[in-house]
CSV table of C-alpha atoms and ligand atoms in Angstrom, one decimal:
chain,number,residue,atom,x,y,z
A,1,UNK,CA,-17.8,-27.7,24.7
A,2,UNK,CA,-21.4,-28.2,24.0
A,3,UNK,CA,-22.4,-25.7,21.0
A,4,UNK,CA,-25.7,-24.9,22.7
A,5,UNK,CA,-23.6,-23.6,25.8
A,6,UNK,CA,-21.1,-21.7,22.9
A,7,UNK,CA,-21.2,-18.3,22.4
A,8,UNK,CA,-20.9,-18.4,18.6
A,9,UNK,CA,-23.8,-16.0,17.2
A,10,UNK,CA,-23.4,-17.2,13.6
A,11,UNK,CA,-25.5,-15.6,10.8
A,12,UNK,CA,-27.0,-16.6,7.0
A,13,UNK,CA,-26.9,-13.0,5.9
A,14,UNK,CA,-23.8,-11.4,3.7
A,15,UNK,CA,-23.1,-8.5,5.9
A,16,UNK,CA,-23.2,-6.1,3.2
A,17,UNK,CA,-20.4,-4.0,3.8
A,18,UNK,CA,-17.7,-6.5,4.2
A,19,UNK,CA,-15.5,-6.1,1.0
A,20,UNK,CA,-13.6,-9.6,1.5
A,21,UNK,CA,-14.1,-12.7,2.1
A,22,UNK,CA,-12.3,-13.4,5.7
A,23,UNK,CA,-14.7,-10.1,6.8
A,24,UNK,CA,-17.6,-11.6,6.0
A,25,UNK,CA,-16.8,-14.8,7.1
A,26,UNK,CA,-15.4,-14.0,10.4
A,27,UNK,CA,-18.7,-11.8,10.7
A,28,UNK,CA,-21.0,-14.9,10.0
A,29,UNK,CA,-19.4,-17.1,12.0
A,30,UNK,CA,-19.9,-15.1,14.9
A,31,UNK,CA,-16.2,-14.2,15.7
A,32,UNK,CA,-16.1,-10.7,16.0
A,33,UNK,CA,-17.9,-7.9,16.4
A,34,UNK,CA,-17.4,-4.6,15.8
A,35,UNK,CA,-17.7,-1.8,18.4
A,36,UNK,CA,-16.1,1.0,16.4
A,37,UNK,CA,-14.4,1.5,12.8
A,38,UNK,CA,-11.0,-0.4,12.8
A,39,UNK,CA,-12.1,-1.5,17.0
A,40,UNK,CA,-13.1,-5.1,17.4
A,41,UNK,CA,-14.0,-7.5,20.2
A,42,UNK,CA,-13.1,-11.3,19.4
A,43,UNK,CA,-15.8,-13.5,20.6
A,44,UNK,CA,-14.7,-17.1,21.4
A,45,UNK,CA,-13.8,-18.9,18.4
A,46,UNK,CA,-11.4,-15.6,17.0
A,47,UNK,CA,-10.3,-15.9,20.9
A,48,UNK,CA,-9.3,-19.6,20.6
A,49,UNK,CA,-7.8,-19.3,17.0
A,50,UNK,CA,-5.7,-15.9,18.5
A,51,UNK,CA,-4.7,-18.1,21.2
A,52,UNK,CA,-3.9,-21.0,19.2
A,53,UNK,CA,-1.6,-19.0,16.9
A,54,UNK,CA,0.1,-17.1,19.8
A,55,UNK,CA,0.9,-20.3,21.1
A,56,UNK,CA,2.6,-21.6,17.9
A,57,UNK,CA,4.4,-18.2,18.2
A,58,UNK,CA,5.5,-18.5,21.2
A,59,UNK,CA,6.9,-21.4,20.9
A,60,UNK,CA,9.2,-20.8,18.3
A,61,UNK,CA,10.1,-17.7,19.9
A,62,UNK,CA,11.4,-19.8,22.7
A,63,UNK,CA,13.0,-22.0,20.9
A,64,UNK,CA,15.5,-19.2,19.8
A,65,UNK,CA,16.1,-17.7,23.2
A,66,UNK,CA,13.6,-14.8,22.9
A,67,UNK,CA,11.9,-14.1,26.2
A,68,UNK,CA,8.4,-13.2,26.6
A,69,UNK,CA,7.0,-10.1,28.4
A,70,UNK,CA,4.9,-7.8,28.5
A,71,UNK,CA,5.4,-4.1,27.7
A,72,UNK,CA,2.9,-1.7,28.3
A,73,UNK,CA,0.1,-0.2,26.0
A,74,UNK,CA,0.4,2.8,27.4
A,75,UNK,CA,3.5,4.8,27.1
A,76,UNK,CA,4.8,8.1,28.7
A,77,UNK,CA,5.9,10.6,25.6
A,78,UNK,CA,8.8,11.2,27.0
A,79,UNK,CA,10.0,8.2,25.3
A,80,UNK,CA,9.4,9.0,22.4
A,81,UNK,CA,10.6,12.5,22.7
A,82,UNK,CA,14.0,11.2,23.5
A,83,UNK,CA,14.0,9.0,20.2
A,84,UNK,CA,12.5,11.9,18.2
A,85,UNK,CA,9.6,10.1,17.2
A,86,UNK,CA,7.2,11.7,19.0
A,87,UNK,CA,6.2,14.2,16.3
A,88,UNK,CA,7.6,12.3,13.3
A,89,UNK,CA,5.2,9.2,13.9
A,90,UNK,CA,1.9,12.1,13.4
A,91,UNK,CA,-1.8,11.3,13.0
A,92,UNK,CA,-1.1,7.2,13.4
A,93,UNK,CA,0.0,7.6,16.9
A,94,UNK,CA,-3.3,8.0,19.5
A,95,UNK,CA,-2.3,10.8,22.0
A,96,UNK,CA,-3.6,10.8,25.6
A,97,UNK,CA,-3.7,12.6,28.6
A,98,UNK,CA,-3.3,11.6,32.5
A,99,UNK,CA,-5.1,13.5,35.0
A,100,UNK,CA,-2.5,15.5,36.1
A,101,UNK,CA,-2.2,16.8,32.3
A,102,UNK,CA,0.8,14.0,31.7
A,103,UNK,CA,1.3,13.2,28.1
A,104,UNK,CA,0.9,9.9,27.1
A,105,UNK,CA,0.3,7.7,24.6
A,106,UNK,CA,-1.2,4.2,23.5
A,107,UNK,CA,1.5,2.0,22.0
A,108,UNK,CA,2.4,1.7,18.0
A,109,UNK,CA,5.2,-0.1,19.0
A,110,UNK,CA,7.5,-0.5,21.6
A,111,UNK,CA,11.3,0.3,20.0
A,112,UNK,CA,11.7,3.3,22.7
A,113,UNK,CA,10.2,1.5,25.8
A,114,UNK,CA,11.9,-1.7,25.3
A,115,UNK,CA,15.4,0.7,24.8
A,116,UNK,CA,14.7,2.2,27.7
A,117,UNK,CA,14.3,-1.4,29.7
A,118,UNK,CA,17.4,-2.4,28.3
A,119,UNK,CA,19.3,0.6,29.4
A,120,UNK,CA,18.1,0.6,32.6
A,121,UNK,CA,19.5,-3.1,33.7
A,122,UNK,CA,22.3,-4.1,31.2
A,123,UNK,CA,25.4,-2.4,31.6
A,124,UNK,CA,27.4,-4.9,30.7
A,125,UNK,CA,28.4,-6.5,27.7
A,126,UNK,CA,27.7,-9.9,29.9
A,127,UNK,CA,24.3,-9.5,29.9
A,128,UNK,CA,23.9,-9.4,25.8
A,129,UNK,CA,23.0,-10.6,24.0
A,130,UNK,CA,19.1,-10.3,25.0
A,131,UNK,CA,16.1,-10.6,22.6
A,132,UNK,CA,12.7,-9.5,24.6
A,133,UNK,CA,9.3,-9.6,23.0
A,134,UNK,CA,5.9,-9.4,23.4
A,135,UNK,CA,2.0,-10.0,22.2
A,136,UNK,CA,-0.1,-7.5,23.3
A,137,UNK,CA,-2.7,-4.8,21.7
A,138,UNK,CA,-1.7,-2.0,19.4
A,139,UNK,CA,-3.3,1.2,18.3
A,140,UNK,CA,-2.7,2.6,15.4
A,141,UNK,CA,-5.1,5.7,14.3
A,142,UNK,CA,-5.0,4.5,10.5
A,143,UNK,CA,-6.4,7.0,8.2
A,144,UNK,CA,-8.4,3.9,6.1
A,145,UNK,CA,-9.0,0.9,8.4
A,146,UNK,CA,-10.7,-1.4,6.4
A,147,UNK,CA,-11.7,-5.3,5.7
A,148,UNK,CA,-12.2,-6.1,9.1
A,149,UNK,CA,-9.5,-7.1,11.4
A,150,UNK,CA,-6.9,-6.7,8.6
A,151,UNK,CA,-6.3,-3.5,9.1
A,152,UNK,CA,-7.8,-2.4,12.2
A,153,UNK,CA,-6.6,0.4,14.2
A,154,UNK,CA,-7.0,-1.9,17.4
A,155,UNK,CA,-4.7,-5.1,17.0
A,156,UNK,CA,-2.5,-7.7,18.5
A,157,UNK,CA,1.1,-7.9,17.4
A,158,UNK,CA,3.9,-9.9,18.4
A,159,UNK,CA,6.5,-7.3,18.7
A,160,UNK,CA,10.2,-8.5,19.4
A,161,UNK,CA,13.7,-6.7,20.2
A,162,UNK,CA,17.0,-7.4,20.0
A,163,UNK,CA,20.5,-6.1,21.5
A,164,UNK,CA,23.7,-7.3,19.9
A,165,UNK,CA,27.2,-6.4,20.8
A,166,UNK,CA,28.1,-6.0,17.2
A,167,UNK,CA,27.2,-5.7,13.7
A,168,UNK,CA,28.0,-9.8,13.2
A,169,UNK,CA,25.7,-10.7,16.1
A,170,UNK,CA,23.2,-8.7,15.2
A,171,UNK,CA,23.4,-10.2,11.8
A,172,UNK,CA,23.5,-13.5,13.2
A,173,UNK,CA,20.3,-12.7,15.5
A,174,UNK,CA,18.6,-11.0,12.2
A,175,UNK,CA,18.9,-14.5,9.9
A,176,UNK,CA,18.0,-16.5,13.0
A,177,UNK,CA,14.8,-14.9,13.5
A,178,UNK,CA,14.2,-14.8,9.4
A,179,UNK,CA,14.2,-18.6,9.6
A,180,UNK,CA,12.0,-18.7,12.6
A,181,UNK,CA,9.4,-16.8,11.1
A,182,UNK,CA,9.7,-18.8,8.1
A,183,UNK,CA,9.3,-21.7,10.3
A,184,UNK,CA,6.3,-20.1,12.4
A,185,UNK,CA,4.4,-19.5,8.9
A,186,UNK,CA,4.4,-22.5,8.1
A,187,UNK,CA,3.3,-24.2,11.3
A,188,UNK,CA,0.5,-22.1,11.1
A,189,UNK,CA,-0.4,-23.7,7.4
A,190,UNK,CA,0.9,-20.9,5.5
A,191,UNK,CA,3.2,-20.4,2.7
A,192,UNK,CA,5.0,-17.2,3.4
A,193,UNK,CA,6.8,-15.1,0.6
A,194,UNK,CA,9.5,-13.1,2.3
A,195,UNK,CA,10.2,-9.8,0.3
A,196,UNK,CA,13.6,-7.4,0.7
A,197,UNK,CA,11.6,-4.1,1.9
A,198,UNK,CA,13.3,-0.4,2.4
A,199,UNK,CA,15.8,0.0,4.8
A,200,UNK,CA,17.8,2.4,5.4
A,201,UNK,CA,20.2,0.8,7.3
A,202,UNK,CA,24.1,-0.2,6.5
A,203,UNK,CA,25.2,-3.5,5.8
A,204,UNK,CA,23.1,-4.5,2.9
A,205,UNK,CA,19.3,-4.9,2.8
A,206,UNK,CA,18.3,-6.0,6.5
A,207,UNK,CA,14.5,-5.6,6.2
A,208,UNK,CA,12.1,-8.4,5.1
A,209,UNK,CA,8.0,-8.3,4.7
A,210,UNK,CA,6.6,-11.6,5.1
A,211,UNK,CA,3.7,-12.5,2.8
A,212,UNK,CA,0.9,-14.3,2.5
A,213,UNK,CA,-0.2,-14.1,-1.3
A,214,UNK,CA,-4.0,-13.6,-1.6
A,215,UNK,CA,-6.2,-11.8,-4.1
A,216,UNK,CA,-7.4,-9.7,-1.8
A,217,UNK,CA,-3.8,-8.7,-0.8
A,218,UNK,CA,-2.8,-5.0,-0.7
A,219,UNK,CA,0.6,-5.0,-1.6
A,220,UNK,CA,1.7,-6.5,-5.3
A,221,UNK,CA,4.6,-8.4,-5.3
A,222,UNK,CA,7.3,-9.3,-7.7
A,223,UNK,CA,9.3,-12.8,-7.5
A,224,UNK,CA,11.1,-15.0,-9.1
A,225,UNK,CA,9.1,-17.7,-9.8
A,226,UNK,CA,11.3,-20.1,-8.1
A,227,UNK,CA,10.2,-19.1,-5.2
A,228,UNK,CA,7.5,-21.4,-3.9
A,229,UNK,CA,10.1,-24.1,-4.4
A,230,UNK,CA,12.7,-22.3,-3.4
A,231,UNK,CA,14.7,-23.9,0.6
A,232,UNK,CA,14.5,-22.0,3.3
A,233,UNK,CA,17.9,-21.0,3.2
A,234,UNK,CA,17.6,-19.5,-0.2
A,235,UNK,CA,14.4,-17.4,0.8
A,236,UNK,CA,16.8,-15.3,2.5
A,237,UNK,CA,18.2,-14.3,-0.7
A,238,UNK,CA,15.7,-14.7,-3.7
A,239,UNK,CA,14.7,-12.0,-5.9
A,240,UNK,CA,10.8,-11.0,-4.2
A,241,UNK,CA,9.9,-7.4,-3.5
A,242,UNK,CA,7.0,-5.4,-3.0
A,243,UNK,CA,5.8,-3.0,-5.9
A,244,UNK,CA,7.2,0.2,-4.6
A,245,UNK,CA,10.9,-1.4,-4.6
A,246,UNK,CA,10.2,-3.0,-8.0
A,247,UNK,CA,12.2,-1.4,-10.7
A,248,UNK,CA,11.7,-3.6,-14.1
A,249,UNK,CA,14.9,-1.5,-15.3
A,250,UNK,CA,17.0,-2.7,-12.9
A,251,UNK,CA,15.2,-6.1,-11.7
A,252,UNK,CA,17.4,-9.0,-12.2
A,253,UNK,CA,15.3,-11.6,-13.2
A,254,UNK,CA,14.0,-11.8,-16.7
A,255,UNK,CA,10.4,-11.1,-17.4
A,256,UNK,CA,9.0,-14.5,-18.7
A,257,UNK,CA,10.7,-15.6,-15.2
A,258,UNK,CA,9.1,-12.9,-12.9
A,259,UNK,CA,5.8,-13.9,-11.0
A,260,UNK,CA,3.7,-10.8,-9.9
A,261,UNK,CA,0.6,-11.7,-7.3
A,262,UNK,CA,-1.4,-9.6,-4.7
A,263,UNK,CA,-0.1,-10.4,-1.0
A,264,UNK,CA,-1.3,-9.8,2.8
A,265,UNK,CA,1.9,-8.4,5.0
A,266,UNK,CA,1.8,-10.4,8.2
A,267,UNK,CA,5.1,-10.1,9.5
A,268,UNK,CA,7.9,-7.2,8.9
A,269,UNK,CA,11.7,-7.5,10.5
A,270,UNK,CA,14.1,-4.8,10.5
A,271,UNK,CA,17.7,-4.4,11.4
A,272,UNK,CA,18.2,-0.9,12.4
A,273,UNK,CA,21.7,-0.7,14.4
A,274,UNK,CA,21.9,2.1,16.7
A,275,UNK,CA,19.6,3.9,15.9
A,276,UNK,CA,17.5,4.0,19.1
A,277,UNK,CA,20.5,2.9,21.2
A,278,UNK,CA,22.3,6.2,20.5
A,279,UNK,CA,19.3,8.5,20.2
A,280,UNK,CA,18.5,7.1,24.0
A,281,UNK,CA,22.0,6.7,25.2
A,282,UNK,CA,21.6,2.7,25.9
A,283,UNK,CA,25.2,1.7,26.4
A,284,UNK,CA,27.1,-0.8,27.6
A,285,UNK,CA,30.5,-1.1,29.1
A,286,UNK,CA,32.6,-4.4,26.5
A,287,UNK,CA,35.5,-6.5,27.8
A,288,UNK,CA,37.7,-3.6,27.4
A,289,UNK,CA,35.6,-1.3,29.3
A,290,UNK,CA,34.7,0.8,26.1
A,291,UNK,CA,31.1,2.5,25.7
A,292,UNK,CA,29.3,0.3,23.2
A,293,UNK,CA,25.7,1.0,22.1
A,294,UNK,CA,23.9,-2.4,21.0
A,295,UNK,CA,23.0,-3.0,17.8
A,296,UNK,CA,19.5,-3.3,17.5
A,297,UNK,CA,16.8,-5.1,15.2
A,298,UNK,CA,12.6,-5.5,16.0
A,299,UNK,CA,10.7,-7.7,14.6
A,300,UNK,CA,7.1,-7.9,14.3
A,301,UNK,CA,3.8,-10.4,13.5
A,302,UNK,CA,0.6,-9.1,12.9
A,303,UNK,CA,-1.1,-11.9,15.1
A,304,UNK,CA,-4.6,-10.9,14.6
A,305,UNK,CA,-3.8,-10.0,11.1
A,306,UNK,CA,-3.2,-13.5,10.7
A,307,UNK,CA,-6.3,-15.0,11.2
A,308,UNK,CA,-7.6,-13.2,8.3
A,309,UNK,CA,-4.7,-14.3,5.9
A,310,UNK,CA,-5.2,-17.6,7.3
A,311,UNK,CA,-9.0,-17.5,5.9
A,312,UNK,CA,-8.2,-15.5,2.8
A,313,UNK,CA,-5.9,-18.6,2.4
A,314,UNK,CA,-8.2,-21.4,3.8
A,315,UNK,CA,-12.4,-20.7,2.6
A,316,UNK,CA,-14.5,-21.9,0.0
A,317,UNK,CA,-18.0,-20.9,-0.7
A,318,UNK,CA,-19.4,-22.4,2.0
A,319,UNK,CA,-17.1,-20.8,4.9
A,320,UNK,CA,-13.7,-21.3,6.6
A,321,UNK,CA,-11.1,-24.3,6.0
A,322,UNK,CA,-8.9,-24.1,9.0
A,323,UNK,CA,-5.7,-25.7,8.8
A,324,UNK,CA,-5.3,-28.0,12.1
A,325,UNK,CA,-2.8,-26.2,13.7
A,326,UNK,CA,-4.9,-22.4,14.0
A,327,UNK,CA,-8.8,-24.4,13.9
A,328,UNK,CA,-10.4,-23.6,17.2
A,329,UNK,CA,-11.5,-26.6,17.9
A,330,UNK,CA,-9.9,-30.1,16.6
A,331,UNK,CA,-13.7,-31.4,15.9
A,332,UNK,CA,-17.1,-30.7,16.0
A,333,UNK,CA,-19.3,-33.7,16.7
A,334,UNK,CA,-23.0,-33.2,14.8
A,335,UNK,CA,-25.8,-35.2,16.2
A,336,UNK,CA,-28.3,-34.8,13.5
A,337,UNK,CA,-31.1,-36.0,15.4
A,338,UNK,CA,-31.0,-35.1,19.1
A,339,UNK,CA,-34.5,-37.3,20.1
A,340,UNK,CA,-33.1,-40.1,18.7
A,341,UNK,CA,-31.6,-42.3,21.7
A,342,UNK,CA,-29.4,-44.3,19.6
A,343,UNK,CA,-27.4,-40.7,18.3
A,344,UNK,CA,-27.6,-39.4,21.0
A,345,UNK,CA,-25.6,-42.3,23.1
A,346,UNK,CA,-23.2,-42.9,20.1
A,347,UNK,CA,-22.5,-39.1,20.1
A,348,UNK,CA,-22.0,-38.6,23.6
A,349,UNK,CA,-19.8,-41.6,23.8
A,350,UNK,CA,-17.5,-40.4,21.4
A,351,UNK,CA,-17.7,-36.3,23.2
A,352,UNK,CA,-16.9,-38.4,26.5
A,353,UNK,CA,-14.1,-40.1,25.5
A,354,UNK,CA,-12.6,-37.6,22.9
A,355,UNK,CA,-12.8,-34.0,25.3
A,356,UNK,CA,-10.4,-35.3,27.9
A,357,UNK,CA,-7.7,-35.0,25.2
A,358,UNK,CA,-9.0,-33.1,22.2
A,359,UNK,CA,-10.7,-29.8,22.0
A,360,UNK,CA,-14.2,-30.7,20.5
A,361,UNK,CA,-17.6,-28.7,19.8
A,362,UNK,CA,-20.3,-31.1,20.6
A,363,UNK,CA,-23.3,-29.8,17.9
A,364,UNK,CA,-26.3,-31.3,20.4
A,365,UNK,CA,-28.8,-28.3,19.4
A,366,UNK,CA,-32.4,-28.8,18.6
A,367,UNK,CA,-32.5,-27.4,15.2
A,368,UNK,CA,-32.4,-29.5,11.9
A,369,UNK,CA,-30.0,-31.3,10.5
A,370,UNK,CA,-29.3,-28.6,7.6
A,371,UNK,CA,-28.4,-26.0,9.8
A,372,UNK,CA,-26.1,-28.2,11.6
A,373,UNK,CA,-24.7,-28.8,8.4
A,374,UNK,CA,-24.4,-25.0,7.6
A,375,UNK,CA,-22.6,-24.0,10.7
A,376,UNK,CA,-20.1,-26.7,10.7
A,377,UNK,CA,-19.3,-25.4,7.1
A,378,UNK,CA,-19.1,-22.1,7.9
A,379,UNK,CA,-17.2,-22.2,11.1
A,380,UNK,CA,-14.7,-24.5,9.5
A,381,UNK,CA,-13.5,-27.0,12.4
A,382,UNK,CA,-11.1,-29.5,10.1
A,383,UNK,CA,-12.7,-32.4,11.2
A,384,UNK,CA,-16.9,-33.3,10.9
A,385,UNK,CA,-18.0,-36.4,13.3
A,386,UNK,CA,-21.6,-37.0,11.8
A,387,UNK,CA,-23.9,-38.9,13.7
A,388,UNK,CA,-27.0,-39.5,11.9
A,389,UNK,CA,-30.3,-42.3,12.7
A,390,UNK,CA,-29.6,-44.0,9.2
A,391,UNK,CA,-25.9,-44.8,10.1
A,392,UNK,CA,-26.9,-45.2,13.8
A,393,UNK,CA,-28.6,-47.7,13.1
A,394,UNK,CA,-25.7,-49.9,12.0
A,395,UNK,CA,-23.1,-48.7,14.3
A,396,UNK,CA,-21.7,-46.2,12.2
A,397,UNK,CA,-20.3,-42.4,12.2
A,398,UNK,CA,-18.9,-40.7,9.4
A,399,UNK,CA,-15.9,-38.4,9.7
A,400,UNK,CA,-15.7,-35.9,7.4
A,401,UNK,CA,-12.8,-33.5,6.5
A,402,UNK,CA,-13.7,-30.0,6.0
A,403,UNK,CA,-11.8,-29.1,3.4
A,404,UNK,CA,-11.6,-32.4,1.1
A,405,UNK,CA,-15.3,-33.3,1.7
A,406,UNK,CA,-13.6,-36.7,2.2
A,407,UNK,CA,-16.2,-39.2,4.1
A,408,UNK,CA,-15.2,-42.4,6.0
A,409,UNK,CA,-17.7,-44.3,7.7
A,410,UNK,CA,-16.4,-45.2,11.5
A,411,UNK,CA,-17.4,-47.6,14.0
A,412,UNK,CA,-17.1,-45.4,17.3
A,413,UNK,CA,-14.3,-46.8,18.7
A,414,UNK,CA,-12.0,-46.2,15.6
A,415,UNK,CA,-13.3,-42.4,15.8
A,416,UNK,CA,-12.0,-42.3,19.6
A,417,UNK,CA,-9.2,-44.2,18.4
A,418,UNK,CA,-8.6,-42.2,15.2
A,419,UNK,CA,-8.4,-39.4,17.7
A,420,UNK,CA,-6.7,-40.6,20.5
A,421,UNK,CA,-3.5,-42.4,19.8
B,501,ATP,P1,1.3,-2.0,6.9
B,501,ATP,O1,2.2,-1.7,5.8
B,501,ATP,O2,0.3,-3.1,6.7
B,501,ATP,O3,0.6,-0.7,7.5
B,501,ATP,P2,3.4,-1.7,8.8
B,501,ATP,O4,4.6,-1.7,8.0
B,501,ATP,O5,2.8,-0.4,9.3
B,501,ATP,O6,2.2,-2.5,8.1
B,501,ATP,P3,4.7,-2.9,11.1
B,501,ATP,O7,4.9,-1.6,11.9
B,501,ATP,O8,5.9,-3.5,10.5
B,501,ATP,O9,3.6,-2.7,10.0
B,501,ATP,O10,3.9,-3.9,12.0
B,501,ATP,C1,4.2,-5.3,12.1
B,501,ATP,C2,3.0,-6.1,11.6
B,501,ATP,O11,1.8,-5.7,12.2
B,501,ATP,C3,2.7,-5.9,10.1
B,501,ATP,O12,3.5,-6.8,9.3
B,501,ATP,C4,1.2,-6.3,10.0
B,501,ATP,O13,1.1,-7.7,9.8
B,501,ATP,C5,0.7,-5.9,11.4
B,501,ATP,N1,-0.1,-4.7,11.2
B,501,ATP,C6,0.4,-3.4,11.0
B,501,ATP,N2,-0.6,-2.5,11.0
B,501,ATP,C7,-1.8,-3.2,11.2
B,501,ATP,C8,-3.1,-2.9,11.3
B,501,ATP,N3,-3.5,-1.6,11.2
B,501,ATP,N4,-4.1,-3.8,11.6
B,501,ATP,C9,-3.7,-5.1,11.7
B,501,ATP,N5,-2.4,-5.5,11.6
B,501,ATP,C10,-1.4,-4.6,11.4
B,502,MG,MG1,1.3,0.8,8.8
């Protein structure tokens, strides 16, 4: 991609009324852009970054027999009627109405409307267990939306269901997907702090927040401050709550052993039996021909939610540090001086042979070398190729990671080769 050619509308200015870092950030690089409070559109390096952590998502999904679809965003509210959440879900839920006066609304969540797939098709304890889910837009009418795309009332979750036969399975599913997300996280170069959170439900606590600790975090957490080194086996189990489920009269670890830091919720799973099952009359028919209603669990990601905990996580003063596996691009290639023939083959050689496999930003605008500079910084692509007239001169590049500030000076066939192995 040729930067010149990319939309990226970057800025110098501090927007003024961005409270947190990631805000302002994604608002200087030219990511998003806001259209109305908590409603944003993602311009094309917030596109590739959403796309690059669905992907990862997706993946790991896969790899534990969920199957992807999509529900829809808008849902009739008979649904909901039927699970008794229409009027128990209030002012969050966005209420609309069809032509012919139909009530309907724009998805929260999808609990009722993947219930009411289920019930439709399985009636059989052969076809279970099943685990659907999806990544598609949410509305939420939040009373406060605030810092940007973290809590926005427009976003993009990855929302999952299961159905189990029985308590055991649905157990089972419920610690298989805790261990994916812990996996997802950290593919996507985070360290997640999974935290017990209400529930309700029988059968011990079966609800987990997922955290990514930041300063600018709204929820404070407590944990035992084995935690970061704790495997991921024993995350399952390790004292870590959030502050309204923290009792210091009943908490178990001792104080001088208790960590306490701010953190961004970016993923919540809950194990919630029948509770939608019965309320929607989802049955099945088991080897004995009995009436069984699933056992059910969802299971959520705030996917767009993430790429500000990722920048929260990954910034310094001058602008984002992506980590390799969310950056938009693998590389940005910055030819500081566009007139000069010699840059300008080296740098074209190395876009050449390097896009067929890579996804690289080729910087060939005809501003100075500073701003060049500036952007890179700011937009954070993990890896600088720097192809300046001094180095030129003698056959050289330097490649420069983002976040270290680490320089190597490259012939251009070790940078195609560093590249492309
Ligand atoms: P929160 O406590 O932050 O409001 P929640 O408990 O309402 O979250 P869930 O219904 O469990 O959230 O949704 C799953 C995930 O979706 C959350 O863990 C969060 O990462 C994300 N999410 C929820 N609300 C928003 C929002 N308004 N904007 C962006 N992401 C959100
Ligand atoms: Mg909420």
């Amino acid at each position: 991609m040729l930067f010149s050619k990319f939309f990226a509308p970057t800025s110098k200015d501090t927007p003024a009324d961005a409270q947190i870092a990631s805000h302002r950030l994604m608002l200087r690089a030219g990511m998003i852009s806001q259209t109305a409070s908590g409603i944003y559109c993602w311009l094309p390096l917030a596109t590739r970054v959403l796309e690059k952590i669905s992907r990862i998502i997706c993946e790991e999904q896969d790899k534990i027999g969920a199957q992807k679809v999509y529900f829809t965003t808008i849902q009739p509210a008979d649904l909901w009627i039927e699970s008794g959440r229409y009027d128990s879900y209030g002012k969050e839920m966005l209420r609309l109405k069809d032509r012919k006066d139909g009530e309907f609304l724009y998805s929260p969540t999808n609990e009722e409307q993947a219930t009411d797939v289920f019930r439709k098709y399985v009636h059989s304890y052969r076809g279970m267990p099943i685990m659907l889910y999806q990544i598609h837009w949410k509305f939420r009418d939040e009373i406060r939306p605030r810092f940007g795309i973290m809590r926005g009332r427009e976003f993009l979750m990855k929302d999952g269901y299961s159905f189990d036969l029985n308590f055991e399975d649905a157990r089972r599913t419920y610690r298989n997907i805790f261990q994916s997300y812990i996996k997802t996280f950290r593919r996507l170069g985070l360290t997640p702090v999974p935290v017990q959170a209400d529930s309700g439900a029988i059968g011990g606590n079966m609800s987990h927040e997922f955290h990514i600790l930041a300063e600018t975090g709204e929820s404070t957490l407590y944990y035992d401050k084995k935690l970061p080194t704790a495997t991921d086996e024993d995350l399952e189990t390790i004292y870590a709550v959030a502050d309204e489920k923290h009792d210091p009269k009943t908490c178990p670890i001792p104080e001088e052993e208790l960590m306490i830091s701010k953190g961004i919720e970016v993923g919540h799973i809950f194990y919630f039996g029948t509770k939608y099952s019965k309320a929607m009359n989802a049955f099945v028919l088991n080897d004995k021909g009995d009436k069984v209603f699933p056992e059910m669990g969802s299971y959520g990601v705030g996917v767009s939610r993430l790429v500000g905990a990722i920048i929260e996580a990954s910034h310094d003063e001058r602008g984002i540090t992506w980590p390799e596996s969310t950056a938009p691009f693998d590389a940005v290639i910055l030819n500081l001086h566009v007139k000069n023939d010699k840059c300008r083959r080296m740098a074209e050689k190395i876009y050449d042979a390097l896009s067929s496999k890579k996804e690289v930003l080729y910087d060939e605008r005809n501003i100075t070398a500073g701003e060049k500079l500036a952007d890179a910084d700011l937009i954070g692509i993990p890896w600088q190729i720097i192809v300046g007239p001094k180095n030129a001169e003698n056959d050289i590049v330097e490649l420069k990671n983002r976040k270290t500030g680490e320089v190597t000076n490259m012939t251009v066939s070790e940078i195609i080769n560093r590249f492309i192995r």
